[in-house]
Short mmCIF file of C-alpha atoms in Angstrom, two decimals:
data_model
loop_
_atom_site.label_atom_id
_atom_site.label_comp_id
_atom_site.label_asym_id
_atom_site.label_seq_id
_atom_site.Cartn_x
_atom_site.Cartn_y
_atom_site.Cartn_z
CA MET A 269 0.00 0.00 0.00
CA LYS A 270 1.13 3.55 -0.66
CA TYR A 271 -0.24 4.92 2.59
CA HIS A 272 1.54 4.86 5.94
CA ALA A 273 0.67 2.00 8.29
CA ILE A 274 -2.49 2.57 10.35
CA ASP A 275 -2.36 1.86 14.08
CA ARG A 276 -4.13 -1.49 14.54
CA GLU A 277 -5.86 -0.11 17.65
CA LEU A 278 -8.36 1.50 15.28
CA PHE A 279 -9.43 -1.88 13.90
CA ILE A 280 -9.42 -3.51 17.33
CA ALA A 281 -11.78 -0.78 18.55
CA ASN A 282 -14.00 -1.10 15.48
CA ARG A 283 -14.41 -4.84 16.02
CA ALA A 284 -15.23 -4.28 19.68
CA LYS A 285 -17.97 -1.82 18.72
CA PHE A 286 -19.42 -4.23 16.20
CA THR A 287 -19.37 -7.37 18.36
CA ALA A 288 -21.00 -5.42 21.21
CA GLN A 289 -24.08 -5.10 18.95
CA MET A 290 -24.27 -8.79 17.98
CA LYS A 291 -26.91 -11.10 19.40
CA PRO A 292 -25.83 -13.91 21.77
CA ASN A 293 -24.09 -16.90 20.24
CA SER A 294 -23.84 -15.40 16.76
CA VAL A 295 -21.21 -15.31 14.01
CA ALA A 296 -20.47 -12.56 11.48
CA ILE A 297 -18.59 -13.05 8.21
CA PHE A 298 -17.06 -10.35 6.00
CA ASN A 299 -15.55 -11.00 2.58
CA SER A 300 -13.05 -9.02 0.54
CA ASN A 301 -13.98 -7.79 -2.93
CA ASP A 302 -13.22 -9.71 -6.08
CA ILE A 303 -10.62 -8.60 -8.57
CA TYR A 304 -12.87 -7.79 -11.51
CA PRO A 305 -11.90 -8.95 -15.03
CA VAL A 306 -11.82 -6.66 -18.04
CA SER A 307 -11.00 -9.04 -20.90
CA ALA A 308 -8.36 -11.66 -21.71
CA ASP A 309 -6.08 -11.59 -18.64
CA SER A 310 -6.70 -7.92 -17.84
CA THR A 311 -8.27 -6.85 -14.55
CA LEU A 312 -9.36 -3.67 -12.84
CA PRO A 313 -7.17 -2.46 -9.98
CA PHE A 314 -8.17 -4.12 -6.72
CA ALA A 315 -10.26 -2.09 -4.28
CA GLN A 316 -10.96 -3.61 -0.89
CA HIS A 317 -14.50 -4.00 0.45
CA ARG A 318 -14.77 -1.20 2.97
CA ASP A 319 -16.46 -3.30 5.67
CA ILE A 320 -13.69 -5.89 6.03
CA PHE A 321 -11.14 -3.08 5.90
CA TYR A 322 -13.00 -1.13 8.61
CA LEU A 323 -13.00 -4.15 10.89
CA SER A 324 -9.56 -5.62 10.20
CA GLY A 325 -7.30 -3.32 8.17
CA ALA A 326 -6.75 -6.19 5.72
CA ASP A 327 -6.29 -4.56 2.34
CA GLN A 328 -5.86 -7.47 -0.04
CA GLU A 329 -7.99 -9.80 -2.10
CA GLU A 330 -9.24 -13.27 -1.03
CA SER A 331 -9.58 -12.33 2.63
CA ILE A 332 -12.37 -13.30 5.04
CA LEU A 333 -13.02 -12.04 8.55
CA LEU A 334 -14.94 -14.18 11.05
CA LEU A 335 -16.21 -12.76 14.35
CA PHE A 336 -17.71 -15.07 17.01
CA PRO A 337 -17.48 -13.27 20.36
CA ASP A 338 -19.32 -16.00 22.30
CA ALA A 339 -17.24 -18.87 20.93
CA PRO A 340 -16.44 -21.54 23.55
CA TYR A 341 -12.75 -21.39 22.59
CA ALA A 342 -10.71 -18.18 22.43
CA HIS A 343 -9.07 -19.02 19.10
CA LEU A 344 -12.48 -19.03 17.38
CA ARG A 345 -13.57 -15.55 18.52
CA GLU A 346 -11.68 -13.64 15.85
CA ILE A 347 -10.22 -15.25 12.73
CA LEU A 348 -8.75 -13.62 9.65
CA PHE A 349 -8.49 -15.97 6.68
CA LEU A 350 -5.91 -15.10 4.03
CA ARG A 351 -4.70 -16.62 0.82
CA GLU A 352 -1.51 -18.50 1.66
CA THR A 353 1.49 -16.61 0.36
CA ASN A 354 4.72 -18.14 -0.93
CA GLU A 355 7.87 -17.24 -2.84
CA HIS A 356 6.22 -17.74 -6.24
CA ILE A 357 3.38 -15.34 -5.40
CA ALA A 358 5.87 -12.82 -4.00
CA ILE A 359 7.85 -12.89 -7.26
CA TRP A 360 4.90 -12.64 -9.65
CA GLU A 361 2.35 -10.59 -7.72
CA GLY A 362 4.32 -8.91 -4.95
CA GLU A 363 4.39 -9.38 -1.23
CA LYS A 364 1.17 -10.55 0.43
CA LEU A 365 0.32 -10.55 4.12
CA THR A 366 2.13 -13.19 6.14
CA LYS A 367 0.54 -14.41 9.36
CA GLU A 368 2.93 -12.26 11.36
CA ARG A 369 2.30 -9.14 9.28
CA ALA A 370 -1.48 -9.73 9.32
CA PHE A 371 -1.42 -9.68 13.13
CA GLU A 372 0.56 -6.43 13.09
CA VAL A 373 -2.00 -4.86 10.73
CA SER A 374 -5.20 -6.13 12.33
CA GLY A 375 -4.48 -7.12 15.94
CA ILE A 376 -6.10 -10.50 15.20
CA ARG A 377 -4.03 -13.33 16.63
CA ASN A 378 -5.62 -16.25 14.81
CA ILE A 379 -4.63 -15.96 11.15
CA VAL A 380 -5.69 -19.00 9.10
CA TRP A 381 -4.99 -19.77 5.45
CA LEU A 382 -8.07 -19.54 3.24
CA GLN A 383 -7.88 -23.21 2.25
CA ASP A 384 -9.05 -24.09 5.77
CA PHE A 385 -12.02 -21.73 5.81
CA GLN A 386 -14.83 -24.22 5.19
CA LYS A 387 -13.44 -26.71 7.70
CA THR A 388 -13.15 -23.99 10.33
CA LEU A 389 -16.59 -22.59 9.56
CA LYS A 390 -18.14 -26.03 9.95
CA GLU A 391 -16.81 -26.24 13.48
CA VAL A 392 -17.95 -22.71 14.27
CA MET A 393 -21.48 -23.34 13.00
CA THR A 394 -21.91 -26.31 15.33
CA TYR A 395 -21.55 -23.89 18.26
CA ALA A 396 -23.45 -20.89 16.85
CA ASP A 397 -27.17 -20.22 16.48
CA THR A 398 -27.14 -17.14 14.24
CA MET A 399 -25.18 -15.82 11.25
CA TYR A 400 -24.79 -12.13 10.43
CA ILE A 401 -24.65 -11.81 6.65
CA ASN A 402 -23.29 -8.64 5.07
CA THR A 403 -25.77 -7.38 2.47
CA ASN A 404 -25.40 -4.06 0.64
CA GLU A 405 -28.29 -1.85 1.78
CA HIS A 406 -26.89 1.59 1.01
CA TYR A 407 -29.62 3.93 -0.23
CA ARG A 408 -27.68 4.65 -3.44
CA SER A 409 -26.64 1.08 -4.23
CA ALA A 410 -27.61 -0.26 -7.66
CA VAL A 411 -25.38 -3.29 -8.13
CA GLU A 412 -25.93 -5.70 -11.02
CA THR A 413 -22.71 -7.69 -10.58
CA GLN A 414 -22.69 -10.63 -8.16
CA THR A 415 -20.04 -9.89 -5.57
CA ARG A 416 -17.86 -12.27 -3.57
CA GLU A 417 -20.09 -11.45 -0.57
CA ASP A 418 -23.21 -12.34 -2.58
CA ARG A 419 -21.76 -15.71 -3.58
CA PHE A 420 -20.82 -16.49 0.01
CA ILE A 421 -24.31 -15.64 1.29
CA LYS A 422 -25.93 -17.89 -1.32
CA TRP A 423 -23.56 -20.75 -0.48
CA TRP A 424 -23.95 -20.29 3.27
CA LYS A 425 -27.76 -20.30 3.16
CA GLU A 426 -27.73 -23.53 1.17
CA THR A 427 -25.15 -25.17 3.42
CA TYR A 428 -26.55 -24.08 6.81
CA PRO A 429 -30.32 -23.63 6.30
CA ALA A 430 -31.25 -24.28 9.97
CA HIS A 431 -29.40 -21.27 11.41
CA LYS A 432 -31.03 -17.91 12.13
CA VAL A 433 -30.04 -14.94 9.98
CA GLU A 434 -29.27 -11.36 11.01
CA LYS A 435 -27.92 -8.44 8.99
CA SER A 436 -24.59 -6.72 9.59
CA ASN A 437 -25.47 -3.66 7.56
CA PRO A 438 -27.71 -1.80 10.04
CA ILE A 439 -24.97 -2.08 12.68
CA LEU A 440 -22.29 -0.91 10.27
CA GLN A 441 -24.43 1.95 8.97
CA ARG A 442 -24.47 3.39 12.48
CA LEU A 443 -20.89 2.56 13.45
CA ARG A 444 -19.17 3.68 10.26
CA SER A 445 -21.10 6.96 10.11
CA VAL A 446 -19.51 8.16 13.37
CA LYS A 447 -15.76 8.54 12.91
CA GLU A 448 -13.00 7.78 15.38
CA ASN A 449 -10.33 10.48 15.77
CA GLN A 450 -7.86 8.33 13.87
CA GLU A 451 -10.28 8.13 10.95
CA LEU A 452 -10.72 11.89 10.99
CA ALA A 453 -6.95 12.26 10.80
CA LEU A 454 -6.85 9.99 7.73
CA MET A 455 -9.64 12.01 6.12
CA GLN A 456 -7.76 15.21 6.92
CA THR A 457 -4.76 13.78 5.08
CA ALA A 458 -6.97 13.01 2.06
CA CYS A 459 -8.27 16.59 2.13
CA ASP A 460 -4.73 17.98 2.45
CA ILE A 461 -3.67 15.99 -0.63
CA THR A 462 -6.70 17.36 -2.48
CA GLU A 463 -5.62 20.87 -1.47
CA LYS A 464 -2.21 20.31 -3.02
CA GLY A 465 -3.86 19.21 -6.26
CA PHE A 466 -6.16 22.23 -6.34
CA ARG A 467 -3.37 24.72 -5.68
CA ARG A 468 -1.35 23.04 -8.44
CA ILE A 469 -4.04 23.51 -11.07
CA LEU A 470 -4.66 27.15 -10.13
CA ASN A 471 -1.25 27.82 -11.67
CA PHE A 472 -2.01 25.61 -14.67
CA VAL A 473 -5.48 26.49 -15.92
CA LYS A 474 -5.69 28.98 -18.79
CA PRO A 475 -7.56 29.27 -22.09
CA GLY A 476 -6.67 26.45 -24.47
CA VAL A 477 -5.92 23.85 -21.77
CA MET A 478 -7.83 20.59 -22.16
CA GLU A 479 -9.99 19.23 -19.35
CA TYR A 480 -8.06 15.97 -19.36
CA GLU A 481 -4.78 17.85 -18.90
CA ILE A 482 -6.19 19.30 -15.69
CA GLU A 483 -7.27 15.82 -14.60
CA ALA A 484 -3.70 14.65 -15.22
CA GLU A 485 -2.30 17.43 -13.01
CA PHE A 486 -4.54 16.32 -10.15
CA ALA A 487 -3.55 12.68 -10.65
CA HIS A 488 0.15 13.57 -10.61
CA GLU A 489 -0.15 15.50 -7.35
CA PHE A 490 -2.33 12.87 -5.69
CA LEU A 491 -0.04 9.96 -6.51
CA ARG A 492 3.11 11.75 -5.42
CA ASN A 493 1.50 12.24 -2.00
CA ARG A 494 0.77 8.54 -1.27
CA SER A 495 -2.78 8.50 -2.61
CA LYS A 496 -3.92 5.73 -4.95
CA GLY A 497 -5.56 8.53 -6.92
CA PHE A 498 -9.12 9.79 -7.19
CA ALA A 499 -11.67 8.86 -4.52
CA TYR A 500 -14.29 8.87 -7.33
CA THR A 501 -14.34 9.57 -11.05
CA PRO A 502 -13.36 13.24 -11.34
CA ILE A 503 -15.54 15.90 -12.94
CA ILE A 504 -13.54 18.53 -14.89
CA ALA A 505 -16.35 20.49 -16.54
CA SER A 506 -15.69 23.71 -18.45
CA GLY A 507 -18.39 26.03 -19.75
CA ALA A 508 -21.76 24.41 -20.38
CA ASN A 509 -20.39 21.00 -19.37
CA ALA A 510 -20.85 22.09 -15.75
CA ASN A 511 -24.62 21.80 -16.23
CA VAL A 512 -24.24 18.02 -16.62
CA LEU A 513 -24.12 16.93 -12.99
CA HIS A 514 -22.08 13.78 -13.59
CA TYR A 515 -19.98 14.96 -16.52
CA ILE A 516 -16.91 12.70 -16.61
CA GLU A 517 -15.76 12.79 -20.25
CA ASN A 518 -13.25 15.55 -19.42
CA ASN A 519 -12.30 15.88 -23.09
CA GLN A 520 -13.13 19.49 -24.03
CA GLU A 521 -11.02 22.62 -24.36
CA CYS A 522 -11.24 25.27 -21.66
CA LYS A 523 -12.14 28.51 -23.38
CA ALA A 524 -11.54 32.15 -22.48
CA GLY A 525 -14.31 33.64 -20.38
CA ASP A 526 -15.73 30.29 -19.31
CA LEU A 527 -15.98 28.90 -15.81
CA LEU A 528 -14.46 25.55 -14.90
CA LEU A 529 -16.31 23.36 -12.39
CA LEU A 530 -14.06 20.88 -10.60
CA ASP A 531 -15.49 18.02 -8.51
CA VAL A 532 -12.38 16.13 -7.49
CA GLY A 533 -11.12 14.40 -4.37
CA ALA A 534 -8.12 12.31 -3.37
CA GLU A 535 -8.41 9.07 -1.43
CA TYR A 536 -5.95 8.19 1.30
CA ALA A 537 -5.79 4.80 3.01
CA ASN A 538 -9.22 4.03 1.46
CA TYR A 539 -10.77 7.17 3.00
CA SER A 540 -12.37 9.72 0.69
CA SER A 541 -12.28 13.45 0.31
CA ASP A 542 -14.83 15.26 -1.86
CA LEU A 543 -14.12 18.77 -3.17
CA SER A 544 -15.95 21.08 -5.54
CA ARG A 545 -14.60 24.41 -6.71
CA THR A 546 -15.49 26.60 -9.68
CA ILE A 547 -12.82 28.86 -11.15
CA PRO A 548 -12.58 31.28 -14.11
CA VAL A 549 -10.57 29.86 -17.02
CA SER A 550 -9.20 33.33 -17.81
CA GLY A 551 -8.35 34.04 -14.17
CA ARG A 552 -11.10 36.63 -13.57
CA PHE A 553 -14.82 36.29 -12.90
CA THR A 554 -17.25 38.47 -14.82
CA ASP A 555 -19.62 40.51 -12.68
CA ARG A 556 -22.46 38.06 -13.37
CA GLN A 557 -20.31 35.01 -12.67
CA ARG A 558 -19.11 36.56 -9.41
CA ALA A 559 -22.67 37.37 -8.32
CA VAL A 560 -23.80 33.77 -8.83
CA TYR A 561 -20.59 32.45 -7.29
CA ASN A 562 -21.06 34.53 -4.14
CA ALA A 563 -24.69 33.39 -3.91
CA VAL A 564 -23.61 29.74 -3.96
CA LEU A 565 -20.91 30.48 -1.38
CA LYS A 566 -23.45 32.18 0.88
CA VAL A 567 -25.76 29.16 0.67
CA LYS A 568 -22.85 26.87 1.48
CA ASN A 569 -21.79 28.91 4.49
CA GLU A 570 -25.31 29.18 5.88
CA ALA A 571 -26.07 25.50 5.22
CA THR A 572 -22.91 24.51 7.07
CA GLN A 573 -24.16 26.21 10.23
CA LEU A 574 -27.19 23.89 10.21
CA LEU A 575 -25.06 20.75 10.52
CA VAL A 576 -25.27 20.22 14.26
CA PRO A 577 -26.21 17.26 16.49
CA GLY A 578 -29.90 16.43 16.30
CA THR A 579 -30.43 17.77 12.78
CA LEU A 580 -32.50 15.51 10.52
CA TRP A 581 -31.20 15.18 6.96
CA LYS A 582 -34.58 15.67 5.27
CA GLU A 583 -35.50 18.75 7.33
CA TYR A 584 -32.02 20.17 6.73
CA HIS A 585 -32.55 20.04 2.98
CA VAL A 586 -35.87 21.88 3.32
CA GLU A 587 -34.08 24.68 5.18
CA VAL A 588 -31.28 24.82 2.60
CA GLY A 589 -33.96 25.08 -0.09
CA LYS A 590 -35.33 28.21 1.60
CA ILE A 591 -31.86 29.77 1.69
CA MET A 592 -31.29 28.94 -1.97
CA THR A 593 -34.70 30.33 -2.96
CA SER A 594 -33.78 33.67 -1.39
CA GLU A 595 -30.51 33.80 -3.34
CA LEU A 596 -32.17 32.88 -6.63
CA LEU A 597 -34.71 35.67 -6.13
CA GLY A 598 -31.83 38.08 -5.56
CA LEU A 599 -30.15 36.94 -8.79
CA GLY A 600 -33.35 37.40 -10.80
CA LEU A 601 -33.50 33.72 -11.69
CA LEU A 602 -36.80 33.32 -9.80
CA ASP A 603 -39.59 35.81 -9.10
CA LYS A 604 -42.18 35.82 -6.34
CA ALA A 605 -44.80 34.25 -8.60
CA ASP A 606 -42.49 31.27 -9.24
CA VAL A 607 -42.27 30.67 -5.50
CA GLN A 608 -45.97 31.29 -4.77
CA ASN A 609 -47.05 28.84 -7.48
CA GLU A 610 -44.39 26.17 -6.85
CA ASP A 611 -45.13 22.48 -6.52
CA PRO A 612 -44.16 21.51 -2.94
CA ALA A 613 -42.90 18.18 -4.26
CA TRP A 614 -40.51 19.99 -6.62
CA PRO A 615 -39.94 23.55 -5.33
CA ALA A 616 -39.10 26.37 -7.72
CA TYR A 617 -35.43 26.46 -6.69
CA LYS A 618 -34.98 22.93 -8.05
CA LYS A 619 -34.89 24.38 -11.58
CA TYR A 620 -31.40 25.69 -10.80
CA PHE A 621 -30.33 23.45 -7.88
CA MET A 622 -31.65 19.97 -8.46
CA HIS A 623 -29.40 17.78 -6.28
CA GLY A 624 -28.96 17.35 -2.54
CA THR A 625 -26.71 19.52 -0.41
CA SER A 626 -24.99 16.95 1.81
CA HIS A 627 -24.11 13.29 2.11
CA HIS A 628 -22.09 11.21 4.55
CA LEU A 629 -18.37 10.88 3.73
CA GLY A 630 -15.80 8.34 4.89
CA LEU A 631 -14.53 5.03 3.56
CA ASP A 632 -17.03 5.51 0.74
CA THR A 633 -17.56 8.83 -0.99
CA HIS A 634 -21.28 8.36 -0.37
CA ASP A 635 -20.62 6.79 2.99
CA TYR A 636 -22.72 4.75 5.38
CA GLY A 637 -25.26 6.57 7.49
CA LEU A 638 -28.98 6.19 8.24
CA LEU A 639 -30.53 9.39 6.94
CA HIS A 640 -33.69 9.11 9.04
CA GLU A 641 -31.68 9.24 12.27
CA PRO A 642 -30.44 12.51 13.85
CA MET A 643 -26.94 13.75 13.08
CA GLN A 644 -24.28 13.03 15.71
CA PRO A 645 -20.87 14.45 16.62
CA ASN A 646 -17.99 13.07 14.52
CA MET A 647 -20.19 12.38 11.53
CA VAL A 648 -18.62 13.81 8.37
CA PHE A 649 -20.79 15.46 5.72
CA THR A 650 -20.17 17.23 2.46
CA VAL A 651 -21.78 20.63 1.91
CA GLU A 652 -22.20 21.19 -1.82
CA PRO A 653 -24.84 23.62 -3.11
CA GLY A 654 -24.81 24.66 -6.74
CA ILE A 655 -26.57 26.90 -9.23
CA TYR A 656 -26.75 25.68 -12.83
CA ILE A 657 -27.84 28.05 -15.59
CA PRO A 658 -27.76 26.38 -19.03
CA ALA A 659 -29.17 29.52 -20.67
CA GLU A 660 -26.08 31.45 -19.53
CA GLY A 661 -23.62 28.66 -20.35
CA PHE A 662 -22.24 27.94 -16.89
CA GLY A 663 -22.85 26.17 -13.61
CA ILE A 664 -21.26 26.72 -10.19
CA ARG A 665 -20.85 24.22 -7.36
CA LEU A 666 -18.83 24.70 -4.17
CA GLU A 667 -18.17 21.89 -1.72
CA ASP A 668 -16.30 21.30 1.52
CA ASP A 669 -16.13 18.33 3.91
CA VAL A 670 -17.07 19.06 7.53
CA VAL A 671 -17.11 17.21 10.86
CA ILE A 672 -20.10 17.70 13.15
CA GLN A 673 -19.04 18.93 16.58
CA ALA A 674 -20.65 18.28 19.97
CA SER A 675 -21.44 22.00 20.09
CA GLY A 676 -21.11 24.87 17.68
CA ALA A 677 -20.48 24.92 13.94
CA PRO A 678 -18.87 21.91 12.25
CA PHE A 679 -15.11 21.69 11.71
CA ASN A 680 -14.11 22.18 8.08
CA LEU A 681 -11.55 19.63 6.88
CA MET A 682 -11.07 21.83 3.78
CA ARG A 683 -10.66 25.11 5.67
CA ASN A 684 -7.26 25.72 4.02
CA ILE A 685 -8.45 25.23 0.44
CA PRO A 686 -9.07 28.57 -1.31
CA ILE A 687 -12.75 29.34 -1.92
CA GLU A 688 -13.26 33.13 -1.83
CA ALA A 689 -13.49 34.55 -5.37
CA ALA A 690 -10.85 37.20 -4.71
CA GLU A 691 -8.33 34.68 -3.37
CA ILE A 692 -8.85 32.37 -6.34
CA GLU A 693 -8.32 35.27 -8.76
CA SER A 694 -5.21 36.37 -6.88
CA LEU A 695 -3.67 32.88 -6.94
CA MET A 696 -4.50 32.36 -10.62
CA ASN A 697 -2.85 35.66 -11.54
CA GLY A 698 0.23 35.30 -9.34
CA GLU A 699 -0.72 38.29 -7.21
#
């Protein structure tokens, strides 16, 4: 891994939190992700399943974590199964976790080679009454591919039909949404790497530069700072491209007078950052661009103040909608009749700001978190309002990542990344 070693105490604590929520005499299994094929012998780069990483720190393929806190024998209470490594694998694929190294990473003492998984599980299931299976129940999930976890669940249900079934996901949704201080430090590192990328491109962007050249500058800066790269597919959208919310082609020329919307974030140690900034290709905002920009910034700043313990996500978005409506009236994009005659199910402001303002952030860019439950300290949210005006050929989105505090306004992990229009202009013009 490119990232510095993570103190295993984080994973020990995470497992303790999870097992404390398990029912008596139950087992939980977590599988690594597959390495996905492309064609012939080509594969996509491996990305670890965030749940097994969260609970063990194991960051390699063909890994399984078993938790059985009520096991009658101590060696069965925590087991990490790994693919057996050898000299041949080390030569052709690189070093894999040894049993000794796996203990150092995870704090799990019983490391067993994967070839003994089914034999070990058979013994475990004779003692256990219940199995926690790890289904994907994220509100944005839309997975068509059968995962390694899916295959295990199907096999387990067929092999052990008499056992009770519970779900790991509701426990993990709550646990993973509230960050430990060590996790916040890793996310701060991801945000700091993103800052370096953004400052780099402020000196690079000018008329005639291609969107993909800007993407390359970010990638260069991210990789040289121990990131694997982008936490999600980057959006480098100049001019009217900014009005396509998930524009990822990044293949157009940046033209004089246009705005450039950047939605880019580095990952670090599997943790995400998520940044949006909008900058003038020519280094100066027009009066109209600046007016809309400052309106978006005002909405972002006021929305941020609402992210406090006890806030409900749905009610928060209603309040942000009111703030945005006021700004759109001030810009002349809406009039009072638009607001008076609006459909409550799709308010007038949605014509120019059609997406949500905030989502959980962490090991996933759209991280775990139960949106119907009140916000808590140490949850991390994005704040990302935007105004999109196709008729005027530009769109503006601004986004920071913030940590909810026990009292007061949230802490901004991106506080050092330039956002004021005047500062961006100054940096772009070497002033």
